[in-house]
PDB file of C-alpha atoms and ligand atoms in Angstrom:
ATOM      1  CA  UNK P 279      62.484 -56.519 133.903  1.00 46.00           C
ATOM      2  CA  UNK P 280      60.584 -59.141 135.882  1.00 45.00           C
ATOM      3  CA  UNK P 281      57.338 -60.908 134.967  1.00 42.00           C
ATOM      4  CA  UNK P 282      55.287 -58.306 136.814  1.00 41.00           C
ATOM      5  CA  UNK P 283      56.833 -55.493 134.806  1.00 47.00           C
ATOM      6  CA  UNK P 284      56.204 -57.334 131.519  1.00 44.00           C
ATOM      7  CA  UNK P 285      52.595 -57.960 132.491  1.00 42.00           C
ATOM      8  CA  UNK P 286      52.160 -54.319 133.423  1.00 45.00           C
ATOM      9  CA  UNK P 287      53.763 -53.141 130.152  1.00 49.00           C
ATOM     10  CA  UNK P 288      51.350 -55.313 128.144  1.00 44.00           C
ATOM     11  CA  UNK P 289      48.468 -53.943 130.159  1.00 42.00           C
ATOM     12  CA  UNK P 290      49.625 -50.389 129.411  1.00 47.00           C
ATOM     13  CA  UNK P 291      49.839 -51.090 125.667  1.00 43.00           C
ATOM     14  CA  UNK P 292      46.264 -52.349 125.686  1.00 40.00           C
ATOM     15  CA  UNK P 293      45.127 -49.355 127.727  1.00 41.00           C
ATOM     16  CA  UNK P 294      46.754 -46.934 125.283  1.00 41.00           C
ATOM     17  CA  UNK P 295      44.843 -48.545 122.416  1.00 38.00           C
ATOM     18  CA  UNK P 296      41.608 -47.534 124.127  1.00 36.00           C
ATOM     19  CA  UNK P 297      42.410 -43.847 124.587  1.00 37.00           C
ATOM     20  CA  UNK P 298      39.803 -41.286 123.483  1.00 34.00           C
ATOM     21  CA  UNK P 299      40.141 -39.429 120.210  1.00 34.00           C
ATOM     22  CA  UNK P 300      41.132 -35.787 119.869  1.00 33.00           C
ATOM     23  CA  UNK P 301      37.502 -34.920 119.187  1.00 32.00           C
ATOM     24  CA  UNK P 302      36.428 -36.564 122.413  1.00 32.00           C
ATOM     25  CA  UNK P 303      39.029 -34.522 124.269  1.00 30.00           C
ATOM     26  CA  UNK P 304      37.857 -31.321 122.584  1.00 30.00           C
ATOM     27  CA  UNK P 305      34.371 -32.092 123.823  1.00 29.00           C
ATOM     28  CA  UNK P 306      35.547 -32.646 127.404  1.00 29.00           C
ATOM     29  CA  UNK P 307      37.659 -29.485 127.219  1.00 31.00           C
ATOM     30  CA  UNK P 308      34.456 -27.437 127.007  1.00 28.00           C
ATOM     31  CA  UNK P 309      34.200 -28.135 130.717  1.00 29.00           C
ATOM     32  CA  UNK P 310      37.506 -26.778 132.018  1.00 33.00           C
ATOM     33  CA  UNK P 311      39.694 -29.311 133.824  1.00 33.00           C
ATOM     34  CA  UNK P 312      40.842 -26.686 136.342  1.00 33.00           C
ATOM     35  CA  UNK P 313      38.025 -27.842 138.586  1.00 32.00           C
ATOM     36  CA  UNK P 314      39.554 -31.327 138.554  1.00 35.00           C
ATOM     37  CA  UNK P 315      43.220 -30.565 139.240  1.00 36.00           C
ATOM     38  CA  UNK P 316      45.347 -27.563 140.052  1.00 39.00           C
ATOM     39  CA  UNK P 317      45.601 -27.937 143.826  1.00 52.00           C
ATOM     40  CA  UNK P 318      49.402 -27.755 143.990  1.00 77.00           C
ATOM     41  CA  UNK P 319      50.093 -25.909 140.770  1.00 89.00           C
ATOM     42  CA  UNK P 320      50.424 -22.237 140.026  1.00 92.00           C
ATOM     43  CA  UNK P 321      48.036 -20.876 137.389  1.00 94.00           C
ATOM     44  CA  UNK P 322      50.995 -20.781 134.994  1.00 95.00           C
ATOM     45  CA  UNK P 323      51.853 -24.429 135.636  1.00 95.00           C
ATOM     46  CA  UNK P 324      48.213 -25.404 135.290  1.00 96.00           C
ATOM     47  CA  UNK P 325      48.155 -23.676 131.924  1.00 96.00           C
ATOM     48  CA  UNK P 326      51.348 -25.498 130.867  1.00 97.00           C
ATOM     49  CA  UNK P 327      49.762 -28.828 131.777  1.00 97.00           C
ATOM     50  CA  UNK P 328      46.635 -27.992 129.787  1.00 97.00           C
ATOM     51  CA  UNK P 329      48.749 -27.084 126.766  1.00 98.00           C
ATOM     52  CA  UNK P 330      50.910 -30.208 127.092  1.00 98.00           C
ATOM     53  CA  UNK P 331      47.746 -32.296 127.053  1.00 98.00           C
ATOM     54  CA  UNK P 332      46.202 -30.408 124.128  1.00 98.00           C
ATOM     55  CA  UNK P 333      49.443 -30.600 122.116  1.00 98.00           C
ATOM     56  CA  UNK P 334      49.751 -34.381 122.472  1.00 98.00           C
ATOM     57  CA  UNK P 335      46.268 -35.773 122.991  1.00 97.00           C
ATOM     58  CA  UNK P 336      45.860 -36.748 119.329  1.00 97.00           C
ATOM     59  CA  UNK P 337      49.004 -38.900 119.308  1.00 96.00           C
ATOM     60  CA  UNK P 338      48.867 -42.666 119.533  1.00 94.00           C
ATOM     61  CA  UNK P 339      49.754 -43.651 123.076  1.00 94.00           C
ATOM     62  CA  UNK P 340      49.343 -40.063 124.221  1.00 97.00           C
ATOM     63  CA  UNK P 341      50.069 -40.729 127.905  1.00 97.00           C
ATOM     64  CA  UNK P 342      53.840 -40.831 127.580  1.00 97.00           C
ATOM     65  CA  UNK P 343      54.149 -37.822 125.225  1.00 97.00           C
ATOM     66  CA  UNK P 344      51.926 -35.832 127.599  1.00 98.00           C
ATOM     67  CA  UNK P 345      54.009 -36.780 130.636  1.00 98.00           C
ATOM     68  CA  UNK P 346      57.239 -35.972 128.786  1.00 97.00           C
ATOM     69  CA  UNK P 347      55.861 -32.605 127.679  1.00 97.00           C
ATOM     70  CA  UNK P 348      54.773 -31.720 131.213  1.00 97.00           C
ATOM     71  CA  UNK P 349      58.144 -32.667 132.693  1.00 95.00           C
ATOM     72  CA  UNK P 350      60.004 -30.802 129.932  1.00 94.00           C
ATOM     73  CA  UNK P 351      57.955 -27.649 130.526  1.00 95.00           C
ATOM     74  CA  UNK P 352      57.629 -27.679 134.327  1.00 94.00           C
ATOM     75  CA  UNK P 353      60.592 -29.816 135.375  1.00 90.00           C
ATOM     76  CA  UNK P 354      58.470 -32.501 137.021  1.00 93.00           C
ATOM     77  CA  UNK P 355      54.950 -33.928 136.911  1.00 96.00           C
ATOM     78  CA  UNK P 356      52.991 -32.226 139.718  1.00 95.00           C
ATOM     79  CA  UNK P 357      50.503 -34.367 141.634  1.00 94.00           C
ATOM     80  CA  UNK P 358      47.728 -32.002 140.608  1.00 95.00           C
ATOM     81  CA  UNK P 359      48.433 -32.772 136.950  1.00 97.00           C
ATOM     82  CA  UNK P 360      47.397 -36.387 137.436  1.00 97.00           C
ATOM     83  CA  UNK P 361      43.614 -35.773 137.567  1.00 97.00           C
ATOM     84  CA  UNK P 362      43.835 -33.600 134.467  1.00 97.00           C
ATOM     85  CA  UNK P 363      45.738 -36.277 132.555  1.00 98.00           C
ATOM     86  CA  UNK P 364      43.409 -39.009 133.754  1.00 98.00           C
ATOM     87  CA  UNK P 365      40.374 -36.987 132.721  1.00 97.00           C
ATOM     88  CA  UNK P 366      41.799 -36.229 129.270  1.00 97.00           C
ATOM     89  CA  UNK P 367      42.762 -39.868 128.601  1.00 97.00           C
ATOM     90  CA  UNK P 368      39.711 -41.422 130.207  1.00 97.00           C
ATOM     91  CA  UNK P 369      41.946 -43.294 132.625  1.00 97.00           C
ATOM     92  CA  UNK P 370      41.758 -43.614 136.388  1.00 97.00           C
ATOM     93  CA  UNK P 371      44.139 -41.583 138.526  1.00 97.00           C
ATOM     94  CA  UNK P 372      45.677 -44.852 139.710  1.00 97.00           C
ATOM     95  CA  UNK P 373      46.456 -45.811 136.109  1.00 97.00           C
ATOM     96  CA  UNK P 374      48.217 -42.487 135.506  1.00 97.00           C
ATOM     97  CA  UNK P 375      50.119 -42.870 138.789  1.00 96.00           C
ATOM     98  CA  UNK P 376      51.062 -46.362 137.608  1.00 96.00           C
ATOM     99  CA  UNK P 377      52.630 -45.044 134.422  1.00 96.00           C
ATOM    100  CA  UNK P 378      54.513 -42.298 136.280  1.00 95.00           C
ATOM    101  CA  UNK P 379      55.907 -44.657 138.891  1.00 92.00           C
ATOM    102  CA  UNK P 380      56.744 -47.370 136.314  1.00 93.00           C
ATOM    103  CA  UNK P 381      59.169 -45.078 134.468  1.00 91.00           C
ATOM    104  CA  UNK P 382      61.937 -43.736 136.710  1.00 84.00           C
ATOM    105  CA  UNK P 383      62.446 -40.946 134.210  1.00 86.00           C
ATOM    106  CA  UNK P 384      59.435 -39.094 135.571  1.00 92.00           C
ATOM    107  CA  UNK P 385      59.825 -36.941 138.659  1.00 91.00           C
ATOM    108  CA  UNK P 386      56.923 -35.996 140.910  1.00 90.00           C
ATOM    109  CA  UNK P 387      58.872 -33.395 142.888  1.00 88.00           C
ATOM    110  CA  UNK P 388      60.720 -30.307 141.636  1.00 90.00           C
ATOM    111  CA  UNK P 389      64.275 -31.156 140.636  1.00 90.00           C
ATOM    112  CA  UNK P 390      67.344 -29.555 142.161  1.00 94.00           C
ATOM    113  CA  UNK P 391      69.411 -26.800 140.588  1.00 94.00           C
ATOM    114  CA  UNK P 392      71.695 -29.456 139.096  1.00 96.00           C
ATOM    115  CA  UNK P 393      70.738 -32.796 137.572  1.00 94.00           C
ATOM    116  CA  UNK P 394      73.245 -35.613 138.005  1.00 96.00           C
ATOM    117  CA  UNK P 395      72.577 -38.728 135.918  1.00 96.00           C
ATOM    118  CA  UNK P 396      74.825 -41.678 136.736  1.00 97.00           C
ATOM    119  CA  UNK P 397      75.009 -44.548 134.262  1.00 97.00           C
ATOM    120  CA  UNK P 398      74.217 -47.881 135.870  1.00 96.00           C
ATOM    121  CA  UNK P 399      74.254 -50.084 132.772  1.00 96.00           C
ATOM    122  CA  UNK P 400      76.566 -53.027 132.146  1.00 96.00           C
ATOM    123  CA  UNK P 401      79.634 -51.421 130.558  1.00 97.00           C
ATOM    124  CA  UNK P 402      79.847 -48.820 133.294  1.00 97.00           C
ATOM    125  CA  UNK P 403      79.185 -51.435 135.964  1.00 96.00           C
ATOM    126  CA  UNK P 404      82.101 -53.467 134.607  1.00 97.00           C
ATOM    127  CA  UNK P 405      84.366 -50.439 134.927  1.00 96.00           C
ATOM    128  CA  UNK P 406      83.611 -49.565 138.537  1.00 95.00           C
ATOM    129  CA  UNK P 407      80.124 -48.094 138.175  1.00 95.00           C
ATOM    130  CA  UNK P 408      78.914 -49.573 141.442  1.00 95.00           C
ATOM    131  CA  UNK P 409      81.793 -47.999 143.342  1.00 96.00           C
ATOM    132  CA  UNK P 410      81.045 -44.708 141.597  1.00 96.00           C
ATOM    133  CA  UNK P 411      77.349 -44.908 142.528  1.00 96.00           C
ATOM    134  CA  UNK P 412      78.217 -45.556 146.172  1.00 97.00           C
ATOM    135  CA  UNK P 413      80.601 -42.622 146.257  1.00 97.00           C
ATOM    136  CA  UNK P 414      77.943 -40.346 144.779  1.00 97.00           C
ATOM    137  CA  UNK P 415      75.174 -41.422 147.174  1.00 97.00           C
ATOM    138  CA  UNK P 416      77.556 -41.222 150.152  1.00 97.00           C
ATOM    139  CA  UNK P 417      78.899 -37.811 149.220  1.00 95.00           C
ATOM    140  CA  UNK P 418      75.467 -36.346 148.469  1.00 96.00           C
ATOM    141  CA  UNK P 419      73.792 -38.146 151.388  1.00 96.00           C
ATOM    142  CA  UNK P 420      70.811 -39.201 149.241  1.00 96.00           C
ATOM    143  CA  UNK P 421      69.661 -42.214 147.278  1.00 95.00           C
ATOM    144  CA  UNK P 422      68.853 -42.274 143.569  1.00 94.00           C
ATOM    145  CA  UNK P 423      65.658 -40.436 142.530  1.00 90.00           C
ATOM    146  CA  UNK P 424      66.067 -37.950 145.372  1.00 92.00           C
ATOM    147  CA  UNK P 425      67.216 -34.348 145.742  1.00 93.00           C
ATOM    148  CA  UNK P 426      69.675 -33.051 148.328  1.00 95.00           C
ATOM    149  CA  UNK P 427      67.952 -31.145 151.178  1.00 94.00           C
ATOM    150  CA  UNK P 428      69.610 -27.895 150.038  1.00 93.00           C
ATOM    151  CA  UNK P 429      67.974 -28.292 146.630  1.00 93.00           C
ATOM    152  CA  UNK P 430      71.346 -28.350 144.880  1.00 95.00           C
ATOM    153  CA  UNK P 431      71.427 -31.762 143.193  1.00 96.00           C
ATOM    154  CA  UNK P 432      68.864 -34.264 141.949  1.00 95.00           C
ATOM    155  CA  UNK P 433      70.370 -37.713 141.481  1.00 95.00           C
ATOM    156  CA  UNK P 434      69.041 -40.056 138.810  1.00 94.00           C
ATOM    157  CA  UNK P 435      70.110 -43.398 137.387  1.00 94.00           C
ATOM    158  CA  UNK P 436      70.302 -43.835 133.634  1.00 94.00           C
ATOM    159  CA  UNK P 437      70.969 -46.959 131.634  1.00 94.00           C
ATOM    160  CA  UNK P 438      73.636 -46.263 129.001  1.00 95.00           C
ATOM    161  CA  UNK P 439      74.539 -42.803 127.838  1.00 95.00           C
ATOM    162  CA  UNK P 440      76.076 -44.077 124.608  1.00 94.00           C
ATOM    163  CA  UNK P 441      79.441 -43.269 126.156  1.00 95.00           C
ATOM    164  CA  UNK P 442      80.498 -46.831 127.020  1.00 96.00           C
ATOM    165  CA  UNK P 443      84.020 -46.333 125.638  1.00 96.00           C
ATOM    166  CA  UNK P 444      84.565 -43.822 128.432  1.00 97.00           C
ATOM    167  CA  UNK P 445      82.992 -45.882 131.233  1.00 97.00           C
ATOM    168  CA  UNK P 446      82.194 -45.264 133.987  1.00 97.00           C
ATOM    169  CA  UNK P 447      80.235 -42.273 132.826  1.00 97.00           C
ATOM    170  CA  UNK P 448      77.670 -39.739 133.989  1.00 97.00           C
ATOM    171  CA  UNK P 449      75.977 -36.518 132.911  1.00 96.00           C
ATOM    172  CA  UNK P 450      75.971 -33.369 135.018  1.00 96.00           C
ATOM    173  CA  UNK P 451      73.393 -30.905 133.698  1.00 94.00           C
ATOM    174  CA  UNK P 452      73.578 -32.648 130.349  1.00 93.00           C
ATOM    175  CA  UNK P 453      77.360 -32.442 130.096  1.00 96.00           C
ATOM    176  CA  UNK P 454      79.058 -35.846 129.716  1.00 97.00           C
ATOM    177  CA  UNK P 455      81.867 -36.926 132.031  1.00 97.00           C
ATOM    178  CA  UNK P 456      83.702 -40.197 131.443  1.00 97.00           C
ATOM    179  CA  UNK P 457      86.546 -42.388 132.697  1.00 97.00           C
ATOM    180  CA  UNK P 458      85.587 -41.143 136.131  1.00 97.00           C
ATOM    181  CA  UNK P 459      87.754 -41.716 139.156  1.00 96.00           C
ATOM    182  CA  UNK P 460      87.028 -40.879 142.783  1.00 96.00           C
ATOM    183  CA  UNK P 461      88.915 -37.579 142.754  1.00 97.00           C
ATOM    184  CA  UNK P 462      87.116 -36.295 139.641  1.00 96.00           C
ATOM    185  CA  UNK P 463      83.704 -37.244 141.015  1.00 96.00           C
ATOM    186  CA  UNK P 464      84.438 -35.599 144.344  1.00 96.00           C
ATOM    187  CA  UNK P 465      85.459 -32.373 142.605  1.00 96.00           C
ATOM    188  CA  UNK P 466      82.409 -32.355 140.322  1.00 95.00           C
ATOM    189  CA  UNK P 467      80.006 -32.887 143.229  1.00 95.00           C
ATOM    190  CA  UNK P 468      81.691 -30.247 145.352  1.00 93.00           C
ATOM    191  CA  UNK P 469      81.387 -27.766 142.506  1.00 91.00           C
ATOM    192  CA  UNK P 470      77.705 -28.607 142.005  1.00 91.00           C
ATOM    193  CA  UNK P 471      76.943 -28.007 145.693  1.00 88.00           C
ATOM    194  CA  UNK P 472      79.006 -24.812 145.984  1.00 85.00           C
TER     195      UNK P 472
HETATM  196  S1  FES S1325      76.912 -48.510 129.801  1.00 83.67           S
HETATM  197 FE1  FES S1325      77.367 -46.572 130.669  1.00 83.67          FE
HETATM  198  S2  FES S1325      77.545 -45.281 128.950  1.00 83.67           S
HETATM  199 FE2  FES S1325      76.995 -47.187 128.093  1.00 83.67          FE
END
């Protein structure tokens, strides 16, 4: 994390301390937020966003719980959710975009049918993680934080899966794979794209 990231993180902490109360949100909710967002969301997704906001707005530092809830329920954070979140938290859209882009965990596009999470932390790096990452990006033809054009695989970087003893490691759809070699990775990726 560089100085810019630290400065931004401090700024975010201060911003969270100034979020509106649940009562303030209830008052704003009398004027439905659908008129603010919803351009690229189905009515169902729009409803899920509204509920994710309502379920988490009273929490301290509600921005991250709201974003997590939206991604858990929809699979990503649609662009049209940003104005709703900004309105609920009394933040600018740019501030909400800033939080989303700061944390690589959040996706702004629908994820593929399979989610591949490759560990890029130190123990895995020491055991050939960089070679593994290159094989994965070459074989899939995409960089990290992207989805293959056929919609089969979304590739994400993670930083320690708690599986260091089996480095290098990755998760495919939540299932751990460790002590990976080139042949195993090739077979796993081929299966995911089949
Ligand atoms: S560093 Fe990769 S699992 Fe811990």
